CSV table of C-alpha atoms in Angstrom, one decimal:
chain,number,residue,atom,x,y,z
A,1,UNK,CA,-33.3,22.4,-18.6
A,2,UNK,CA,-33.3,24.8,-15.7
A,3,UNK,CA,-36.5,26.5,-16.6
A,4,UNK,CA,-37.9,23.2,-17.3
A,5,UNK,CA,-37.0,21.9,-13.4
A,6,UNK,CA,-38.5,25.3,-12.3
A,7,UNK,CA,-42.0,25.0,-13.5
A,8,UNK,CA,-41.8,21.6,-12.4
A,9,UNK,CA,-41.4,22.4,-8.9
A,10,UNK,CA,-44.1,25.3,-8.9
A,11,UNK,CA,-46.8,22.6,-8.9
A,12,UNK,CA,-44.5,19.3,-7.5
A,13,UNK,CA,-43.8,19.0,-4.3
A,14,UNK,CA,-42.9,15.9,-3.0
A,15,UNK,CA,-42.1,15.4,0.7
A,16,UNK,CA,-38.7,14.5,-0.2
A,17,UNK,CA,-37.7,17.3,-2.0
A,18,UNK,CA,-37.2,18.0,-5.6
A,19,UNK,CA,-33.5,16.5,-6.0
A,20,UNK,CA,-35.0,13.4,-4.9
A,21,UNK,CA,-37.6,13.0,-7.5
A,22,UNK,CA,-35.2,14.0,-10.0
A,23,UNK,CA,-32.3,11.8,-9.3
A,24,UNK,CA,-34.6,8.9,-8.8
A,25,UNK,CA,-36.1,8.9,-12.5
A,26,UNK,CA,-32.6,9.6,-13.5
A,27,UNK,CA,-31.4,6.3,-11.7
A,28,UNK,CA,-34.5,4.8,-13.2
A,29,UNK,CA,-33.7,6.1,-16.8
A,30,UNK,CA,-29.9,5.2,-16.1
A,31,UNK,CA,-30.6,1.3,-15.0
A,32,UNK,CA,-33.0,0.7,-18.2
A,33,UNK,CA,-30.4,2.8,-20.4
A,34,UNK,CA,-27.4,0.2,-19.1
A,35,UNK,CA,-29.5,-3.1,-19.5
A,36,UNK,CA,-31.0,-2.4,-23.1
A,37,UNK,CA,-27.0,-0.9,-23.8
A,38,UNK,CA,-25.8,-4.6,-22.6
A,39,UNK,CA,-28.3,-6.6,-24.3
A,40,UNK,CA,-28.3,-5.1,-27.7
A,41,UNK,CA,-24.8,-4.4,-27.9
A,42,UNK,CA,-22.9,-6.7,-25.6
A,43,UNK,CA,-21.4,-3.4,-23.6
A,44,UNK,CA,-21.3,-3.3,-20.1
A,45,UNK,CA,-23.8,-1.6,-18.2
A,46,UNK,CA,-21.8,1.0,-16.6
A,47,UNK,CA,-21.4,2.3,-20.3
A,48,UNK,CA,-24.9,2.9,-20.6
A,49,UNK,CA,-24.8,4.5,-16.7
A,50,UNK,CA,-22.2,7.2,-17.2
A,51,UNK,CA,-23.8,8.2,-20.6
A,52,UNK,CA,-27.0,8.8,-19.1
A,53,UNK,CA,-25.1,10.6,-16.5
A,54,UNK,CA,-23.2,12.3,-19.2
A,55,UNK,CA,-26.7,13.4,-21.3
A,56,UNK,CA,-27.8,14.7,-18.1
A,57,UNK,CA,-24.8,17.1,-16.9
A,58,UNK,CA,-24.5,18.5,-20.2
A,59,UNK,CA,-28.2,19.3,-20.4
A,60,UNK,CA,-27.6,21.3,-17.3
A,61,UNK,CA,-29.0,18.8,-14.7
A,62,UNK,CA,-29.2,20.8,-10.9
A,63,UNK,CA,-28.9,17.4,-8.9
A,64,UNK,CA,-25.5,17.5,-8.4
A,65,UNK,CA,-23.1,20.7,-7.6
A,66,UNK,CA,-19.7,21.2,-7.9
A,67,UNK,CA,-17.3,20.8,-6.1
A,68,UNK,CA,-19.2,18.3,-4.0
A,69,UNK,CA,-20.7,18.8,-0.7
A,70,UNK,CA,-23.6,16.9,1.7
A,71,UNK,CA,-25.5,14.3,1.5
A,72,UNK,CA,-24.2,13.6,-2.5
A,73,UNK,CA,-20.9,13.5,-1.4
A,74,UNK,CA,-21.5,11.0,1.5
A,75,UNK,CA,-23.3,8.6,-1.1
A,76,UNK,CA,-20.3,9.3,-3.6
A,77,UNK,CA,-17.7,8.1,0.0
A,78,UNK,CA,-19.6,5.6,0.5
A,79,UNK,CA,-20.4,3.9,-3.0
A,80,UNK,CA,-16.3,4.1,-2.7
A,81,UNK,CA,-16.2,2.6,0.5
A,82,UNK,CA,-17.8,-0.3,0.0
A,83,UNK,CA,-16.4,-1.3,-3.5
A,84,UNK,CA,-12.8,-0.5,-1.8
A,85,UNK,CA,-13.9,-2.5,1.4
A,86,UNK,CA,-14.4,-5.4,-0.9
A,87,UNK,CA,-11.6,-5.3,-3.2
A,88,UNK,CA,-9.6,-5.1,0.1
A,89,UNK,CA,-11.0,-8.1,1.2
A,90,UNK,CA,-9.6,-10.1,-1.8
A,91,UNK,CA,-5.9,-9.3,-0.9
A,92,UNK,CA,-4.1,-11.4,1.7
A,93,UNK,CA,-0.7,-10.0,2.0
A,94,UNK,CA,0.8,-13.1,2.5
A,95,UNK,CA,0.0,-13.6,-1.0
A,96,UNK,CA,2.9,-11.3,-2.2
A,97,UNK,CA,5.5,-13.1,0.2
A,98,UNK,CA,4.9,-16.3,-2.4
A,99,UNK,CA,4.7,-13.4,-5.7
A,100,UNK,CA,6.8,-10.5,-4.7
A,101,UNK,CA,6.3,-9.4,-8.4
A,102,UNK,CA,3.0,-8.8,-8.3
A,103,UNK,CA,3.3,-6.0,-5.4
A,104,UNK,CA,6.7,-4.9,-8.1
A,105,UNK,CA,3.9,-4.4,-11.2
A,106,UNK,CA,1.8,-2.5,-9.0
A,107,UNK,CA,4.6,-0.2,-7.4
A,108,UNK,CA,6.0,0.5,-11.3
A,109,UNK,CA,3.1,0.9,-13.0
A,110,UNK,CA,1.6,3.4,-10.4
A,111,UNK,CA,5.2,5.4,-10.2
A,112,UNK,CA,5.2,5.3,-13.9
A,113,UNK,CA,1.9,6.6,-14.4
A,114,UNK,CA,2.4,9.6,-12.0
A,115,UNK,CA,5.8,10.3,-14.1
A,116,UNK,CA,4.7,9.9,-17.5
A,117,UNK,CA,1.4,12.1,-17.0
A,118,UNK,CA,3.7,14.5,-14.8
A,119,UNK,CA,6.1,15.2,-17.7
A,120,UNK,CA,3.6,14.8,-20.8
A,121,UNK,CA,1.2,17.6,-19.3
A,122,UNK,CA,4.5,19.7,-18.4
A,123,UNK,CA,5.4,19.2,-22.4
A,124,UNK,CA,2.2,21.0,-23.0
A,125,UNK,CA,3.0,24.0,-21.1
A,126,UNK,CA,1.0,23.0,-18.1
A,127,UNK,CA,2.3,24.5,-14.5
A,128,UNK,CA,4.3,22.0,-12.2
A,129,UNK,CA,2.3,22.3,-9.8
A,130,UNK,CA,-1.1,21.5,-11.7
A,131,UNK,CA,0.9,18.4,-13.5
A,132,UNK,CA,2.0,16.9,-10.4
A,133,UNK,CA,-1.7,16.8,-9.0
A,134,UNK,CA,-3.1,15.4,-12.3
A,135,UNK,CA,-0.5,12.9,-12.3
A,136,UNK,CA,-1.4,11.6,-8.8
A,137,UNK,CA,-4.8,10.8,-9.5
A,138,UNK,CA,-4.0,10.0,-12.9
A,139,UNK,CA,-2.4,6.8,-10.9
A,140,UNK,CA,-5.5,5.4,-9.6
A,141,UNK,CA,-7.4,2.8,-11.6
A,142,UNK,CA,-11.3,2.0,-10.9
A,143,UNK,CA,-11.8,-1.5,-9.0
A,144,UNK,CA,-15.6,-0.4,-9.8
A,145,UNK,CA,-15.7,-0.1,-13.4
A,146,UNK,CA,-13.4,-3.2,-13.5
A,147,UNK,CA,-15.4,-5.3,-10.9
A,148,UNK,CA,-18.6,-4.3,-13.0
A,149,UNK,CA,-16.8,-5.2,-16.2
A,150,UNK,CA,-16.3,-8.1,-15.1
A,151,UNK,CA,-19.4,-9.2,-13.4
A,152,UNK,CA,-21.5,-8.3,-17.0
A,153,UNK,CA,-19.2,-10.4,-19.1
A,154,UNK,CA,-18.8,-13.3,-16.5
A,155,UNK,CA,-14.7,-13.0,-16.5
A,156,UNK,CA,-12.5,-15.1,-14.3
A,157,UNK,CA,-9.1,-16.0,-14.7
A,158,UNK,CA,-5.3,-14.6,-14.5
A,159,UNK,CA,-5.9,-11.3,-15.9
A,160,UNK,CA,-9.1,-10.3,-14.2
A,161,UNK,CA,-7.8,-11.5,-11.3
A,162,UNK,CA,-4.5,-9.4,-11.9
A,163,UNK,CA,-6.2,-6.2,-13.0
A,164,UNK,CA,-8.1,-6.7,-10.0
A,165,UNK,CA,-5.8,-6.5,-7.4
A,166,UNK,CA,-3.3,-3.9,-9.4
A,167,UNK,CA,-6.0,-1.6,-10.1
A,168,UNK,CA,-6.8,-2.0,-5.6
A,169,UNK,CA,-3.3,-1.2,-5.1
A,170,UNK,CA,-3.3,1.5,-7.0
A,171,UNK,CA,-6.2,3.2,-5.4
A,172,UNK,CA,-4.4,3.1,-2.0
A,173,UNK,CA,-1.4,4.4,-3.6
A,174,UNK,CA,-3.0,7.5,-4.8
A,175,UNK,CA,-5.2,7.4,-1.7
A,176,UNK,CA,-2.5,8.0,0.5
A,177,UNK,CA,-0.4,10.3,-1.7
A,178,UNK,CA,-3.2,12.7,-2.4
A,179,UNK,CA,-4.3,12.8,1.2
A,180,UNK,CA,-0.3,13.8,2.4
A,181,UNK,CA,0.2,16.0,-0.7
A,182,UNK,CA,-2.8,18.1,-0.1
A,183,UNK,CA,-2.4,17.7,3.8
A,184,UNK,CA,1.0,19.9,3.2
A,185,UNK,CA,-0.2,21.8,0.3
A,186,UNK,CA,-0.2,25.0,2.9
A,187,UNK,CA,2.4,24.0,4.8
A,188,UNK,CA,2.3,26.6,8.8
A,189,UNK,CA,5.0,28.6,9.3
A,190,UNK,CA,6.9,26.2,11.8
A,191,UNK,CA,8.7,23.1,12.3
A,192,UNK,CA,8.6,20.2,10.2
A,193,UNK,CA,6.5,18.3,12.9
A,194,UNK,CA,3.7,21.0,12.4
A,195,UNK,CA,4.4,21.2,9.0
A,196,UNK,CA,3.7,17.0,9.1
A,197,UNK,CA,0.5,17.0,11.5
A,198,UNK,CA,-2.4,16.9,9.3
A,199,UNK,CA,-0.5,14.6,7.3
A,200,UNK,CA,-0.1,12.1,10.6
A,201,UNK,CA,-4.0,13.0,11.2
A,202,UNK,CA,-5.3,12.0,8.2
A,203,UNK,CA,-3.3,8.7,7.9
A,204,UNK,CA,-3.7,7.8,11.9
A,205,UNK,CA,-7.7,8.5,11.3
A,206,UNK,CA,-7.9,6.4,8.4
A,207,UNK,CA,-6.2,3.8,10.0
A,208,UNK,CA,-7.7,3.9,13.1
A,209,UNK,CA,-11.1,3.7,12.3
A,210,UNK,CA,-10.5,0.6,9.1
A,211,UNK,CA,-9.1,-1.7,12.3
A,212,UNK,CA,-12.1,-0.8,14.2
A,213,UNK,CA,-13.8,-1.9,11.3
A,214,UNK,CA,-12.5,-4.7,10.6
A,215,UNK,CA,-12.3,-5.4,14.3
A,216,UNK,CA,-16.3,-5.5,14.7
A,217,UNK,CA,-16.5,-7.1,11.6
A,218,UNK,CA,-14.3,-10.0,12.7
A,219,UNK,CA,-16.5,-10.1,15.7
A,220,UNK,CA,-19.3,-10.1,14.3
A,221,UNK,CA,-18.3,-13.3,11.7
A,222,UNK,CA,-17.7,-15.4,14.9
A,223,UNK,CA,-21.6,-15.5,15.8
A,224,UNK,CA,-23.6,-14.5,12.3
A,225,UNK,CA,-23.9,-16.2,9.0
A,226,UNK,CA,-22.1,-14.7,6.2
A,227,UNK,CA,-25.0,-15.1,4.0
A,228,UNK,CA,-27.4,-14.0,6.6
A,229,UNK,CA,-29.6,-11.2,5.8
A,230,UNK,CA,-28.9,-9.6,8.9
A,231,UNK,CA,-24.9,-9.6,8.8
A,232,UNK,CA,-26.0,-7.6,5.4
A,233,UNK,CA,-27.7,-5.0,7.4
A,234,UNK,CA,-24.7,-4.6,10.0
A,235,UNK,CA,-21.9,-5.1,7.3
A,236,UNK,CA,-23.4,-1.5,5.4
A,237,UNK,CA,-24.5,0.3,8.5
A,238,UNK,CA,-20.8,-0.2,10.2
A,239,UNK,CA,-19.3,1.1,6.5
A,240,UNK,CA,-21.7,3.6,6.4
A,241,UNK,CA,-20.9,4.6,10.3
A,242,UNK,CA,-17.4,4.4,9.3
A,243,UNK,CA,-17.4,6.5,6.1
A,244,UNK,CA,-19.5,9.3,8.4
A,245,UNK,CA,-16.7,9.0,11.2
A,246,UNK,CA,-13.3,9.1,8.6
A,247,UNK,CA,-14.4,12.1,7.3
A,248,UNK,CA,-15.7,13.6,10.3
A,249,UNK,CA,-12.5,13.2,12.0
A,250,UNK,CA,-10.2,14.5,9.3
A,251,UNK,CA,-9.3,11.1,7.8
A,252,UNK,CA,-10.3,10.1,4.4
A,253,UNK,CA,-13.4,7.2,4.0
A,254,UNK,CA,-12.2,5.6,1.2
A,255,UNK,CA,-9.1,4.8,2.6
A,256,UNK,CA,-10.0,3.5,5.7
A,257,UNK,CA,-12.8,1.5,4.2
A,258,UNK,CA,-9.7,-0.2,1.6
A,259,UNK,CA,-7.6,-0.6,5.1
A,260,UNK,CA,-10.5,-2.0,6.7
A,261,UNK,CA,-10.8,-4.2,4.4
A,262,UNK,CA,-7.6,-5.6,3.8
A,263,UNK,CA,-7.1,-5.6,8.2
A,264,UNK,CA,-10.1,-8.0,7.9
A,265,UNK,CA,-8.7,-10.4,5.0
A,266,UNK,CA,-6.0,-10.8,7.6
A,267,UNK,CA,-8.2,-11.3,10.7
A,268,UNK,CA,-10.6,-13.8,8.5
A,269,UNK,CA,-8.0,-15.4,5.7
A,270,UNK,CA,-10.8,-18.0,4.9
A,271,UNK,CA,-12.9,-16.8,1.4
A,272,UNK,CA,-15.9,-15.1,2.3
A,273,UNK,CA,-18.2,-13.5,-0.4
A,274,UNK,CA,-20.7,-11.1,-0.2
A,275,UNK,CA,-24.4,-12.0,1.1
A,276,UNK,CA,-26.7,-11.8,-1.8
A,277,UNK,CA,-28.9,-8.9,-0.7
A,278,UNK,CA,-25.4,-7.0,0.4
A,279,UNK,CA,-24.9,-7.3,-3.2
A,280,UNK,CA,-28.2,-5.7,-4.7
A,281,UNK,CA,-27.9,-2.6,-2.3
A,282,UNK,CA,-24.1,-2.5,-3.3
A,283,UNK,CA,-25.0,-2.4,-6.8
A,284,UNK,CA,-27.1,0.0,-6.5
A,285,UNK,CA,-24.7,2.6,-5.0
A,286,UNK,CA,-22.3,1.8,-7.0
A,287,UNK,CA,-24.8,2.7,-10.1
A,288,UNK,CA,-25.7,5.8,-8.5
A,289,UNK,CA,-21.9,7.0,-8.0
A,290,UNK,CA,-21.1,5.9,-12.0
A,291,UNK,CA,-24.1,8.6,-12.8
A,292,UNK,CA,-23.3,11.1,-10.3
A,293,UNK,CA,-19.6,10.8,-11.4
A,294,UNK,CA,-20.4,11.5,-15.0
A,295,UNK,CA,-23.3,14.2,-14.7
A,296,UNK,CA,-20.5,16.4,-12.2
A,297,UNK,CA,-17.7,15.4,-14.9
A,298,UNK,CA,-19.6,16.4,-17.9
A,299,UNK,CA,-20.1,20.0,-15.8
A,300,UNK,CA,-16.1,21.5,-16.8
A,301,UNK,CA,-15.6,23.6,-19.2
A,302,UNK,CA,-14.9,21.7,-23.5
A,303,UNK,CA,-12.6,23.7,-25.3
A,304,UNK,CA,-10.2,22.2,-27.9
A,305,UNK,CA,-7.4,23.3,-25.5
A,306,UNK,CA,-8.7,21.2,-22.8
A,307,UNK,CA,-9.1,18.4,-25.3
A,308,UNK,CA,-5.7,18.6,-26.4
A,309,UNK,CA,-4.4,18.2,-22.8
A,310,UNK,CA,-7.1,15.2,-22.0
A,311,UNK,CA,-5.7,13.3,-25.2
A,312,UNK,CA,-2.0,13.8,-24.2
A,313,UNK,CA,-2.9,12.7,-20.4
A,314,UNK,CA,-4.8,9.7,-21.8
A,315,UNK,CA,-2.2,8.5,-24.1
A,316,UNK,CA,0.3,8.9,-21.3
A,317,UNK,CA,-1.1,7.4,-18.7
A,318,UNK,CA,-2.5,4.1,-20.7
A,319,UNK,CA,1.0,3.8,-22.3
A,320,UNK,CA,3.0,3.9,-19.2
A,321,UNK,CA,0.3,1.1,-17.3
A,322,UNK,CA,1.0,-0.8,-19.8
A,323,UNK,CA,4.9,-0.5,-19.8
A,324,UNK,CA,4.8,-0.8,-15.9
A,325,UNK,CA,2.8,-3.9,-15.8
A,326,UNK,CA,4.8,-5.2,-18.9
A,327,UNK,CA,7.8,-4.7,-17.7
A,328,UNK,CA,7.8,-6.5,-14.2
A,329,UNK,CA,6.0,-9.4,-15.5
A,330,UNK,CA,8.9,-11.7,-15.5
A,331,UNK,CA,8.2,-14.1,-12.6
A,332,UNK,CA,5.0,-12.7,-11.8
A,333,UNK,CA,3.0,-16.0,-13.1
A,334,UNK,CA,1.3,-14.7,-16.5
A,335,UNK,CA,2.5,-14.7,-19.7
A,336,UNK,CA,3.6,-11.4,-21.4
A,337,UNK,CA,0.3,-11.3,-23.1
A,338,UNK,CA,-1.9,-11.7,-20.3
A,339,UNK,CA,0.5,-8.9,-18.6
A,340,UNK,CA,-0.5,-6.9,-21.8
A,341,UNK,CA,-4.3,-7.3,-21.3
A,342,UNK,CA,-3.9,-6.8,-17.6
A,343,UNK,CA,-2.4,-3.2,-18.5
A,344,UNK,CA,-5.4,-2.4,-21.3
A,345,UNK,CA,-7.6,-3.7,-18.3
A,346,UNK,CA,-6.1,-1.2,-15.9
A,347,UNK,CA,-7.8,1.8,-18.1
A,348,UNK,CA,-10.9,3.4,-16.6
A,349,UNK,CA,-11.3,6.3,-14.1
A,350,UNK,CA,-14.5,7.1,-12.1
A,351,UNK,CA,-15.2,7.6,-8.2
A,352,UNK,CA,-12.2,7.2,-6.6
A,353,UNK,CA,-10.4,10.1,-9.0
A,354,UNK,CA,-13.4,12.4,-8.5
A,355,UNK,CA,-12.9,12.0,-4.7
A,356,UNK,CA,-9.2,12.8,-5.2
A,357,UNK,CA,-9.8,16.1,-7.7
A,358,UNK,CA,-12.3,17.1,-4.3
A,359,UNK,CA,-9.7,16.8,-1.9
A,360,UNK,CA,-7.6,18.7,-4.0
A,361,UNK,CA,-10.3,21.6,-5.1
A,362,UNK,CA,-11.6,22.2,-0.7
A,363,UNK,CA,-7.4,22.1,-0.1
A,364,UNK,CA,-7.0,25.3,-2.7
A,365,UNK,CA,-9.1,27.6,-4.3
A,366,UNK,CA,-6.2,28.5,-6.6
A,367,UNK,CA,-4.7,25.5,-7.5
A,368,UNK,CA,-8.1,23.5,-7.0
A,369,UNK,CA,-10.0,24.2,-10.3
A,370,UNK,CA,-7.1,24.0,-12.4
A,371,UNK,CA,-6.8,20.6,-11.7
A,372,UNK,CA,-10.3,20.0,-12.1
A,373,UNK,CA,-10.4,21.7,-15.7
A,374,UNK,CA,-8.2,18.8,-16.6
A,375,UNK,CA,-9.0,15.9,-14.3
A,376,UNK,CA,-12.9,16.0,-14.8
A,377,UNK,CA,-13.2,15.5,-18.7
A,378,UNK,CA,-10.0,12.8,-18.4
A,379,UNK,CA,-12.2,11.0,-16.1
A,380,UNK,CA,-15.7,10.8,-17.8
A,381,UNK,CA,-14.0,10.0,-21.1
A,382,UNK,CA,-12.1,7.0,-19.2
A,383,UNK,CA,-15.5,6.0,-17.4
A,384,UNK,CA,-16.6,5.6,-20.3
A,385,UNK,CA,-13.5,4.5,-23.0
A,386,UNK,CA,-12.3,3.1,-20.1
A,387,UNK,CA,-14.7,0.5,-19.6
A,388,UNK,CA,-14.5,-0.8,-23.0
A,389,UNK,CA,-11.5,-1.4,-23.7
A,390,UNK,CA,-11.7,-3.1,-20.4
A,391,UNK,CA,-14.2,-5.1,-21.8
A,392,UNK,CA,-12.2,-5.6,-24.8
A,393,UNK,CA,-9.3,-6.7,-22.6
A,394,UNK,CA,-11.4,-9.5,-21.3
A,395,UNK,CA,-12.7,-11.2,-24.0
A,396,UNK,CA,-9.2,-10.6,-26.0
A,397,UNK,CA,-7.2,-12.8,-23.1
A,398,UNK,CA,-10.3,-15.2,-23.6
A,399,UNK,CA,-11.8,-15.1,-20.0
A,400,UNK,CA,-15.3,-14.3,-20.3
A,401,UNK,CA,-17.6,-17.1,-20.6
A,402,UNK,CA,-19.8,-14.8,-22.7
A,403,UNK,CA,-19.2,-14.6,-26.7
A,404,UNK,CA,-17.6,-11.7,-27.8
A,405,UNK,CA,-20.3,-9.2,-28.8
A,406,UNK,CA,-19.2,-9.8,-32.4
A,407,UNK,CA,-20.6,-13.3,-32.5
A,408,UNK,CA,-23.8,-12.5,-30.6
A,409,UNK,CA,-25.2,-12.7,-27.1
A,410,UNK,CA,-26.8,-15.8,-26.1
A,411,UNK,CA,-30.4,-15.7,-25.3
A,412,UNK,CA,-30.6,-17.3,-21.7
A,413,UNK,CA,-33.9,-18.2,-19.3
A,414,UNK,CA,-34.7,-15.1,-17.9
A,415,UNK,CA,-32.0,-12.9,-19.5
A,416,UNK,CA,-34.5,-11.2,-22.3
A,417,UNK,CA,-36.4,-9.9,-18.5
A,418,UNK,CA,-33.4,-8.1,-17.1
C-alpha cells in the first residue's frame, strides 16, 4: 500500500496535503461501510467504522502514526472531549445522594476490573509493572461506542441509562489514575512534595480549565438559545479552545472536558440537549476517532502470544464488570437481570483507552510499548466485539424500539436513503 500512496502523490497534489485526501475517502468509505453494515445486518454503525479502520491499518495505511502526535492527536482529544463533555452533562451528583448504590457499582466494578486484569495478565507471566498499566485502562469503558449503540438501535430505559452513567464514571476513574500513575512513574530524587508535583499539575490543570468551561458555558446559556445555531458554534470552539489549553498546560483534555461537564450539570440542573447541528459535527468526530482508533490499533504486532494475553485480559475484564455491577445491585433500582445486561453493556474499548496507552507510551520508552503490545489489539477487538454484545445487551433487556436483527429491520420513510 505504500508504494501505491507513493505514486499517488508523484502526480496529486492537493493544497491540503496528501493525509488529507487520504483520510477523507477513508471517512467517506468508512460512513457508507457503517450505514450499508446497519441496514443489511441490523449492526451498529460503529462496527462497520472500526472495520474499515481495521482493513486500512493492516493494509499499511500512512495516515496515522504511532504513538500519536499533532494535529491527529488533537482530533483524537477532542472527539473525547466532547463525547466526555456530554456524558458529563447527564450526571447530577445529587442524583447519587437519593442512589448511593449506583456510585457503589461504579466504584466495584472499576476496582474489580483493575484487579482481575492485574492478577490474570500476572498468571501469564506478564511483569508487574506492565499488568498494573493494562489493568488501569483495562477499567475504562467507552461512553462513545455505548452512546452510538444506543442512538442506532433507538434504546432507552434502566439499563442504557445505567450503562451510561457507569461506563462515564469509569472513564474519570481511569482518567485520573492513569494521569497520577504516569505523573509519578519517574519519581525526582527529593521529597514527597516533588515527588507529588506533576501529579497536583495535572489534576489542578484539568480542573481548572473544566470550571472555566463550564463557567462560560453557564454564561453563555443565560443569553443564547440552546438550540441556536450559534451556541453550537461557541459550545465546540470553547471545547476545542479547552482541549488545546489542558494539554498545553500539562493537564489532560479529556478529563477536564468530563469535569467540565459535570461542573455545568451542577451550574444548569435543568435538562438541556444538544443543538441539532452540534450533533452532526459531533458525529462526525466521533466517526473519525472510531477509524483512527482502529487503523493505529490494528498497527501492533499479532502473534499467538499476544493473542493469548488479549483473550485472558478480555475474559477477565468482562467477567469481573459483570460481577462488580452484579454484585452491588441490591438497592440500586434494577433488577438483577437488568444489572446483568448493564455489565455485558459495559464491554467496549476505543478512544479514551488509546489516549491512556499514549500517556503511558510519551511517560516511558521502556515500559511504554509494552503496554501498547497488549493494550492496542485488546482495544480494537473490544471496539469492535465490544459493540455487539453491547448491542446484544440492548435488545436482550428489551429497550430498543427497533426489532432485534433476527426478526428484520423495518423499512421506514427515508431510512432506505441513509
Amino acid at each position: 500500500m505504500n508504494e501505491i500512496m507513493a505514486i499517488w502523490a508523484d502526480w496529486l497534489r492537493p493544497s491540503a496535503g496528501l493525509p488529507t485526501v487520504q483520510w477523507s475517502l477513508l471517512l467517506a468509505v468508512a460512513a457508507a461501510v457503517g450505514h450499508l453494515l446497519q441496514r443489511h445486518t441490523g449492526l451498529p454503525k460503529v462496527v462497520g467504522y472500526s472495520l474499515t479502520g481495521a482493513l486500512a491499518g493492516l493494509a499499511g495505511f500512512s495516515g496515522a502514526a504511532w504513538p500519536l502526535q499533532g494535529t491527529s492527536l488533537f482530533l483524537l482529544e477532542l472527539g473525547v472531549s466532547v463525547v466526555l463533555f456530554e456524558s458529563g452533562g447527564r450526571i447530577a451528583l445529587r442524583w447519587f445522594r437519593h442512589n448511593p448504590m449506583v456510585l457503589l457499582q461504579s466504584v466495584l466494578e472499576s476496582t474489580l476490573t483493575a484487579v482481575a486484569v492485574y492478577y490474570a495478565l500476572r498468571w501469564m507471566g506478564v511483569p508487574s509493572a506492565v499488568a498494573e498499566a493494562v489493568g488501569l485502562i483495562s477499567m475504562v469503558a467507552s461512553p462513545a461506542v455505548f452512546s452510538r449503540v444506543a442512538m442506532d438501535t433507538r434504546a432507552s430505559g434502566p439499563v442504557t441509562e445505567r450503562a451510561m452513567v457507569l461506563s462515564t464514571l469509569s472513564a474519570l476513574y481511569a482518567l485520573t489514575l492513569v494521569s497520577a500513575r504516569t505523573g509519578v512513574m519517574h519519581p525526582a530524587q527529593g521529597s514527597l512534595s516533588e515527588t507529588l508535583f506533576p501529579v497536583a499539575v495535572v489534576l489542578g490543570v484539568s480542573f481548572v480549565v473544566g470550571a472555566v468551561l463550564a463557567l462560560a458555558l453557564r454564561s453563555a446559556l443565560r443569553l443564547m438559545s440552546p438550540t441556536s445555531e450559534n451556541t453550537s458554534m461557541l459550545l465546540i470552539a470553547l471545547i476545542a479552545a479547552a482541549t488545546a489549553l489542558a494539554a498545553h498546560f500539562g493537564g489532560s483534555a479529556p478529563l477536564a472536558a468530563l469535569l467540565g461537564g459535570m461542573l455545568l450539570k451542577q451550574l444548569n440542573p435543568r435538562p438541556w440537549a444538544w443543538p441539532r447541528q452540534l450533533g452532526t459535527a459531533a458525529s462526525l468526530l466521533t466517526m473519525l476517532t472510531f477509524v483512527l482508533v482502529s487503523v493505529v490499533a490494528a498497527k501492533a504486532d499479532w502473534n499467538p502470544a499476544v493473542a493469548n494475553l488479549v483473550g485472558v485480559l478480555v475474559l477477565a475484564r468482562g467477567a469481573a464488570k459483570v460481577t462488580g455491577v452484579v454484585a452491588a445491585n441490591w438497592g440500586s433500582g434494577t433488577s438483577w437481570r437488568q444489572a446483568f445486561w448493564t455489565g455485558c453493556a459495559m464491554s467496549p474499548m476505543s478512544s479514551i483507552a488509546l489516549l491512556l496507552v499514549q500517556q503511558f507510551v510519551t511517560s516511558s520508552y521502556t515500559l511504554g510499548p509494552r503496554v501498547a503490545g497488549i493494550a492496542l489489539p485488546a482495544i480494537l477487538l473490544m471496539e469492535v466485539v465490544g459493540a455487539i454484545v453491547a448491542t446484544f445487551a440492548i435488545y436482550r433487556c428489551g429497550e430498543s424500539s427497533r426489532p432485534a436483527p433476527s426478526e428484520g429491520l423495518p423499512t421506514m420513510p427515508g431510512e432506505l436513503n441513509g
